[in-house]
Short mmCIF file of C-alpha atoms in Angstrom, two decimals:
data_model
loop_
_atom_site.label_atom_id
_atom_site.label_comp_id
_atom_site.label_asym_id
_atom_site.label_seq_id
_atom_site.Cartn_x
_atom_site.Cartn_y
_atom_site.Cartn_z
CA MET X 161 -8.99 -21.64 -11.57
CA THR X 162 -10.23 -19.27 -9.08
CA THR X 163 -13.80 -18.41 -10.04
CA VAL X 164 -15.30 -15.30 -9.30
CA ARG X 165 -18.84 -15.54 -8.83
CA THR X 166 -21.41 -12.41 -9.04
CA THR X 167 -24.88 -11.74 -7.26
CA THR X 168 -26.50 -8.70 -7.26
CA ARG X 169 -28.50 -8.85 -4.25
CA ALA X 170 -32.62 -7.57 -3.60
CA ASP X 171 -31.22 -4.75 -1.81
CA GLY X 172 -28.97 -3.22 -4.83
CA VAL X 173 -25.82 -4.68 -3.49
CA LEU X 174 -23.12 -6.66 -5.83
CA GLU X 175 -21.51 -9.22 -3.73
CA VAL X 176 -18.35 -10.61 -5.28
CA VAL X 177 -17.00 -14.01 -3.95
CA LEU X 178 -13.55 -15.59 -4.29
CA ASP X 179 -13.75 -19.44 -4.25
CA ASP X 180 -11.90 -21.89 -5.98
CA GLY X 181 -12.12 -24.49 -3.24
CA ALA X 182 -8.60 -23.94 -2.27
CA ARG X 183 -6.39 -20.75 -1.47
CA ASN X 184 -8.00 -18.30 -4.00
CA THR X 185 -4.76 -17.53 -5.91
CA LEU X 186 -5.09 -14.59 -8.62
CA ARG X 187 -4.23 -15.75 -12.65
CA PRO X 188 -5.63 -13.09 -15.46
CA GLU X 189 -8.93 -14.38 -15.78
CA VAL X 190 -9.37 -13.89 -12.04
CA PHE X 191 -8.67 -9.86 -12.51
CA ALA X 192 -10.55 -9.34 -15.79
CA ASP X 193 -13.62 -11.01 -13.89
CA LEU X 194 -13.15 -8.40 -10.85
CA ALA X 195 -12.60 -5.44 -13.15
CA ALA X 196 -15.39 -6.26 -15.20
CA ALA X 197 -17.58 -6.78 -12.25
CA VAL X 198 -17.39 -3.26 -10.94
CA ALA X 199 -17.47 -1.51 -13.87
CA GLU X 200 -20.71 -2.91 -15.33
CA HIS X 201 -22.20 -2.38 -11.90
CA PRO X 202 -20.88 1.55 -11.38
CA ASP X 203 -24.17 2.03 -9.14
CA ALA X 204 -23.89 -0.60 -6.58
CA PRO X 205 -22.05 -0.85 -3.33
CA VAL X 206 -20.08 -3.83 -3.16
CA LEU X 207 -19.43 -6.50 -0.84
CA LEU X 208 -16.22 -8.16 -1.87
CA THR X 209 -15.35 -11.63 0.26
CA GLY X 210 -13.67 -15.07 -0.32
CA ARG X 211 -14.44 -18.82 0.59
CA GLU X 212 -14.63 -19.83 4.37
CA GLY X 213 -11.13 -19.54 5.80
CA VAL X 214 -9.26 -17.64 3.08
CA PHE X 215 -9.56 -14.08 1.32
CA SER X 216 -6.39 -14.87 -1.20
CA ALA X 217 -2.90 -16.13 -0.87
CA GLY X 218 -1.83 -13.73 -3.60
CA LEU X 219 -0.77 -14.13 -7.74
CA ASP X 220 -0.50 -17.86 -8.73
CA LEU X 221 2.94 -18.47 -8.49
CA LYS X 222 3.12 -21.85 -10.25
CA TRP X 223 1.53 -19.99 -13.15
CA MET X 224 3.72 -17.29 -13.24
CA ALA X 225 6.47 -19.74 -13.24
CA ALA X 226 5.06 -21.95 -15.98
CA HIS X 227 4.52 -18.90 -18.21
CA GLY X 228 7.10 -16.95 -20.25
CA PRO X 229 7.91 -13.03 -19.31
CA ASP X 230 5.32 -11.47 -21.84
CA ASP X 231 2.31 -13.39 -20.04
CA VAL X 232 3.75 -12.77 -16.48
CA ALA X 233 4.12 -8.98 -17.67
CA ALA X 234 0.31 -9.30 -18.18
CA LEU X 235 -0.70 -10.53 -15.11
CA LEU X 236 0.81 -7.78 -13.34
CA ILE X 237 -0.92 -5.02 -15.62
CA GLY X 238 -4.13 -6.99 -15.43
CA CYS X 239 -3.68 -6.98 -11.35
CA GLY X 240 -2.64 -3.05 -11.54
CA ARG X 241 -5.66 -2.59 -13.68
CA ALA X 242 -8.23 -4.61 -11.31
CA LEU X 243 -7.27 -2.64 -8.43
CA GLY X 244 -7.61 0.85 -9.92
CA ALA X 245 -10.98 -0.28 -11.42
CA VAL X 246 -11.75 -1.43 -7.61
CA LEU X 247 -10.26 1.85 -6.21
CA ARG X 248 -12.04 4.07 -8.39
CA HIS X 249 -15.43 2.35 -8.25
CA PRO X 250 -17.93 5.50 -7.38
CA ARG X 251 -20.38 3.37 -4.54
CA PRO X 252 -19.02 1.91 -1.02
CA VAL X 253 -16.93 -1.05 -1.24
CA VAL X 254 -16.50 -3.37 1.90
CA VAL X 255 -14.35 -6.39 2.06
CA ALA X 256 -14.96 -8.99 4.25
CA ALA X 257 -11.37 -10.93 4.31
CA THR X 258 -12.43 -14.14 5.69
CA GLY X 259 -8.65 -15.68 6.36
CA HIS X 260 -5.95 -15.22 4.79
CA ALA X 261 -4.89 -12.14 2.45
CA ILE X 262 -1.12 -12.67 1.31
CA ALA X 263 1.19 -10.33 -0.96
CA ALA X 264 -1.54 -9.96 -4.08
CA GLY X 265 -4.34 -11.01 -1.68
CA THR X 266 -3.70 -7.77 0.63
CA LEU X 267 -3.24 -5.38 -2.07
CA LEU X 268 -6.76 -6.58 -3.08
CA ALA X 269 -8.45 -5.96 0.18
CA MET X 270 -6.68 -2.61 0.89
CA CYS X 271 -8.70 -1.44 -2.21
CA GLY X 272 -11.87 -1.66 -0.08
CA ASP X 273 -13.11 1.78 1.50
CA HIS X 274 -13.54 -0.34 4.91
CA VAL X 275 -12.02 -4.10 5.39
CA VAL X 276 -12.66 -6.47 8.17
CA ALA X 277 -10.07 -9.31 8.44
CA ALA X 278 -10.83 -12.31 10.29
CA GLU X 279 -8.90 -13.23 13.31
CA GLY X 280 -6.56 -16.30 12.49
CA GLY X 281 -5.61 -14.87 9.02
CA ALA X 282 -2.04 -13.77 7.90
CA TRP X 283 -1.49 -10.67 6.21
CA GLY X 284 1.66 -8.72 4.63
CA LEU X 285 3.29 -7.82 1.66
CA VAL X 286 5.43 -9.78 1.70
CA GLU X 287 7.72 -10.14 -1.37
CA THR X 288 11.27 -8.65 0.43
CA ALA X 289 11.07 -11.66 2.16
CA ASN X 290 10.52 -13.81 -0.74
CA GLY X 291 13.01 -12.08 -3.09
CA MET X 292 10.83 -10.26 -4.98
CA GLU X 293 10.60 -6.62 -6.02
CA LEU X 294 7.12 -4.87 -5.43
CA PRO X 295 5.69 -3.23 -8.35
CA ASP X 296 5.08 0.54 -8.51
CA PHE X 297 1.23 0.12 -8.04
CA ALA X 298 2.02 -1.96 -5.02
CA LEU X 299 3.75 0.94 -3.28
CA SER X 300 1.37 3.36 -4.23
CA LEU X 301 -1.65 1.53 -2.81
CA ALA X 302 0.55 1.07 0.40
CA ARG X 303 1.28 4.89 0.71
CA LEU X 304 -2.54 5.39 0.49
CA ARG X 305 -3.43 3.25 3.50
CA LEU X 306 -0.17 3.05 5.80
CA ALA X 307 1.82 5.71 7.82
CA PRO X 308 5.12 6.73 6.60
CA ARG X 309 6.64 4.42 9.19
CA ASP X 310 4.69 1.40 8.97
CA LEU X 311 6.09 1.71 5.06
CA ALA X 312 9.65 1.23 6.46
CA THR X 313 8.96 -1.30 8.83
CA VAL X 314 5.97 -3.33 7.47
CA VAL X 315 6.61 -3.27 3.85
CA LEU X 316 10.49 -2.92 3.38
CA PRO X 317 11.14 -5.95 5.20
CA GLY X 318 8.23 -7.74 3.69
CA ALA X 319 6.48 -8.21 7.26
CA ARG X 320 4.01 -11.05 8.04
CA LEU X 321 1.24 -9.93 10.20
CA ASP X 322 -2.07 -11.28 11.57
CA ALA X 323 -5.46 -9.65 11.51
CA ALA X 324 -4.63 -7.48 14.67
CA GLY X 325 -1.55 -6.56 13.33
CA ALA X 326 -3.05 -5.85 9.69
CA ALA X 327 -5.73 -3.52 11.60
CA ARG X 328 -3.13 -1.69 13.49
CA VAL X 329 -1.14 -0.50 10.34
CA GLY X 330 -3.87 -0.54 7.67
CA PHE X 331 -3.88 -3.18 5.87
CA ALA X 332 -7.37 -3.50 7.49
CA ASP X 333 -9.70 -1.32 9.33
CA GLU X 334 -10.94 -3.88 11.90
CA ALA X 335 -10.33 -7.61 12.97
CA ALA X 336 -13.40 -9.63 13.73
CA PRO X 337 -13.98 -13.24 14.89
CA PRO X 338 -14.40 -15.39 11.68
CA ALA X 339 -17.88 -15.96 12.33
CA ALA X 340 -18.37 -12.28 12.92
CA VAL X 341 -16.39 -10.83 9.34
CA ARG X 342 -19.40 -11.00 7.20
CA ASP X 343 -21.70 -9.82 9.55
CA ARG X 344 -19.51 -6.51 10.69
CA ALA X 345 -18.83 -6.04 6.98
CA GLU X 346 -23.09 -5.92 6.08
CA VAL X 347 -23.41 -3.32 8.85
CA ARG X 348 -20.44 -0.87 7.85
CA LEU X 349 -21.53 -1.37 4.17
CA GLY X 350 -25.13 -0.63 5.17
CA GLU X 351 -23.72 2.47 6.79
CA LEU X 352 -21.68 3.72 3.61
CA ALA X 353 -24.44 2.55 1.16
CA VAL X 354 -26.92 5.27 2.51
CA LEU X 355 -24.69 8.57 2.54
CA PRO X 356 -25.61 10.57 -0.53
CA ALA X 357 -24.14 8.89 -3.29
CA ALA X 358 -23.01 12.02 -5.44
CA ALA X 359 -21.08 13.26 -2.65
CA PHE X 360 -19.77 10.02 -1.49
CA ALA X 361 -18.35 9.59 -5.33
CA ALA X 362 -17.42 13.08 -5.96
CA ASN X 363 -14.82 12.85 -2.37
CA LYS X 364 -13.65 9.36 -2.97
CA HIS X 365 -12.37 10.44 -6.23
CA ARG X 366 -11.23 13.81 -4.62
CA LEU X 367 -8.95 11.58 -1.75
CA ARG X 368 -7.75 8.97 -4.16
CA GLY X 369 -8.22 9.67 -7.59
CA ALA X 370 -5.35 11.65 -8.50
CA GLU X 371 -2.81 8.79 -7.03
CA VAL X 372 -4.88 6.21 -9.02
CA ALA X 373 -4.52 7.95 -12.27
CA ALA X 374 -0.93 8.52 -11.65
CA MET X 375 -0.28 4.56 -10.93
CA LEU X 376 -2.35 3.24 -13.57
CA ASP X 377 -0.29 5.96 -16.22
CA ARG X 378 3.00 4.30 -14.88
CA LEU X 379 1.65 0.90 -14.76
CA GLU X 380 3.01 -0.82 -18.11
CA GLY X 381 6.26 1.16 -17.85
CA ASP X 382 6.60 0.19 -14.59
CA VAL X 383 5.67 -3.67 -15.36
CA ALA X 384 8.11 -3.40 -17.94
CA ALA X 385 10.92 -2.68 -16.08
CA LEU X 386 10.34 -5.18 -13.47
CA ILE X 387 9.72 -8.22 -15.58
CA ALA X 388 12.87 -9.82 -16.44
CA GLY X 389 14.28 -9.79 -12.79
CA PHE X 390 10.88 -11.22 -11.49
CA HIS X 391 11.01 -14.22 -14.15
CA ALA X 392 14.31 -14.85 -13.24
CA THR X 393 13.51 -15.02 -9.51
CA LEU X 394 10.46 -16.86 -10.17
CA THR X 395 12.23 -19.57 -12.55
#
């Protein structure tokens, strides 16, 4: 089970760490904890990171295969809502992706206002290559960050990228040596956190608020349409 550790630091930053001691796979309780963490700290800049060597390997496929369609639907809905909560957070969110960020791990990282990818980490919305459909919320998020050409050449075939490739297409904003990832993220968070908070929140909402609202409005219906085929693929 992935542990979500939260710490409110003396400088006012909410530090959120994913660490299950392994691959940081994502289950319903992880998404619930992430959504609650940002909702409970609306005035805090956020540093979101993972354990050394891995940010997140994505949804826990073993858990999904062991559960029925209703549970898998709840997982996907929880994922979409958690991503929406991070995207809508009014203060800056910076991601220090300490290693691999695959599938839902890539999606979670993409919710940051700035994303630093560790060199040596693998990235990508790899669902097509794995025989799966992407939910609408994943495609909506990809459209927010990637150029149309990259949607066709990277997302559609389910390409797996290195950190430099992730930064090139927009999954991340920059790549850095693993030892420098956190420092780079802290610097950028500091730069964003000193901007006028009200203006930052208002412009963040204007930039993506309508798209996120539409994504969440479609969430349950889209998951219902996907779930039968998705579960059949896993089992």
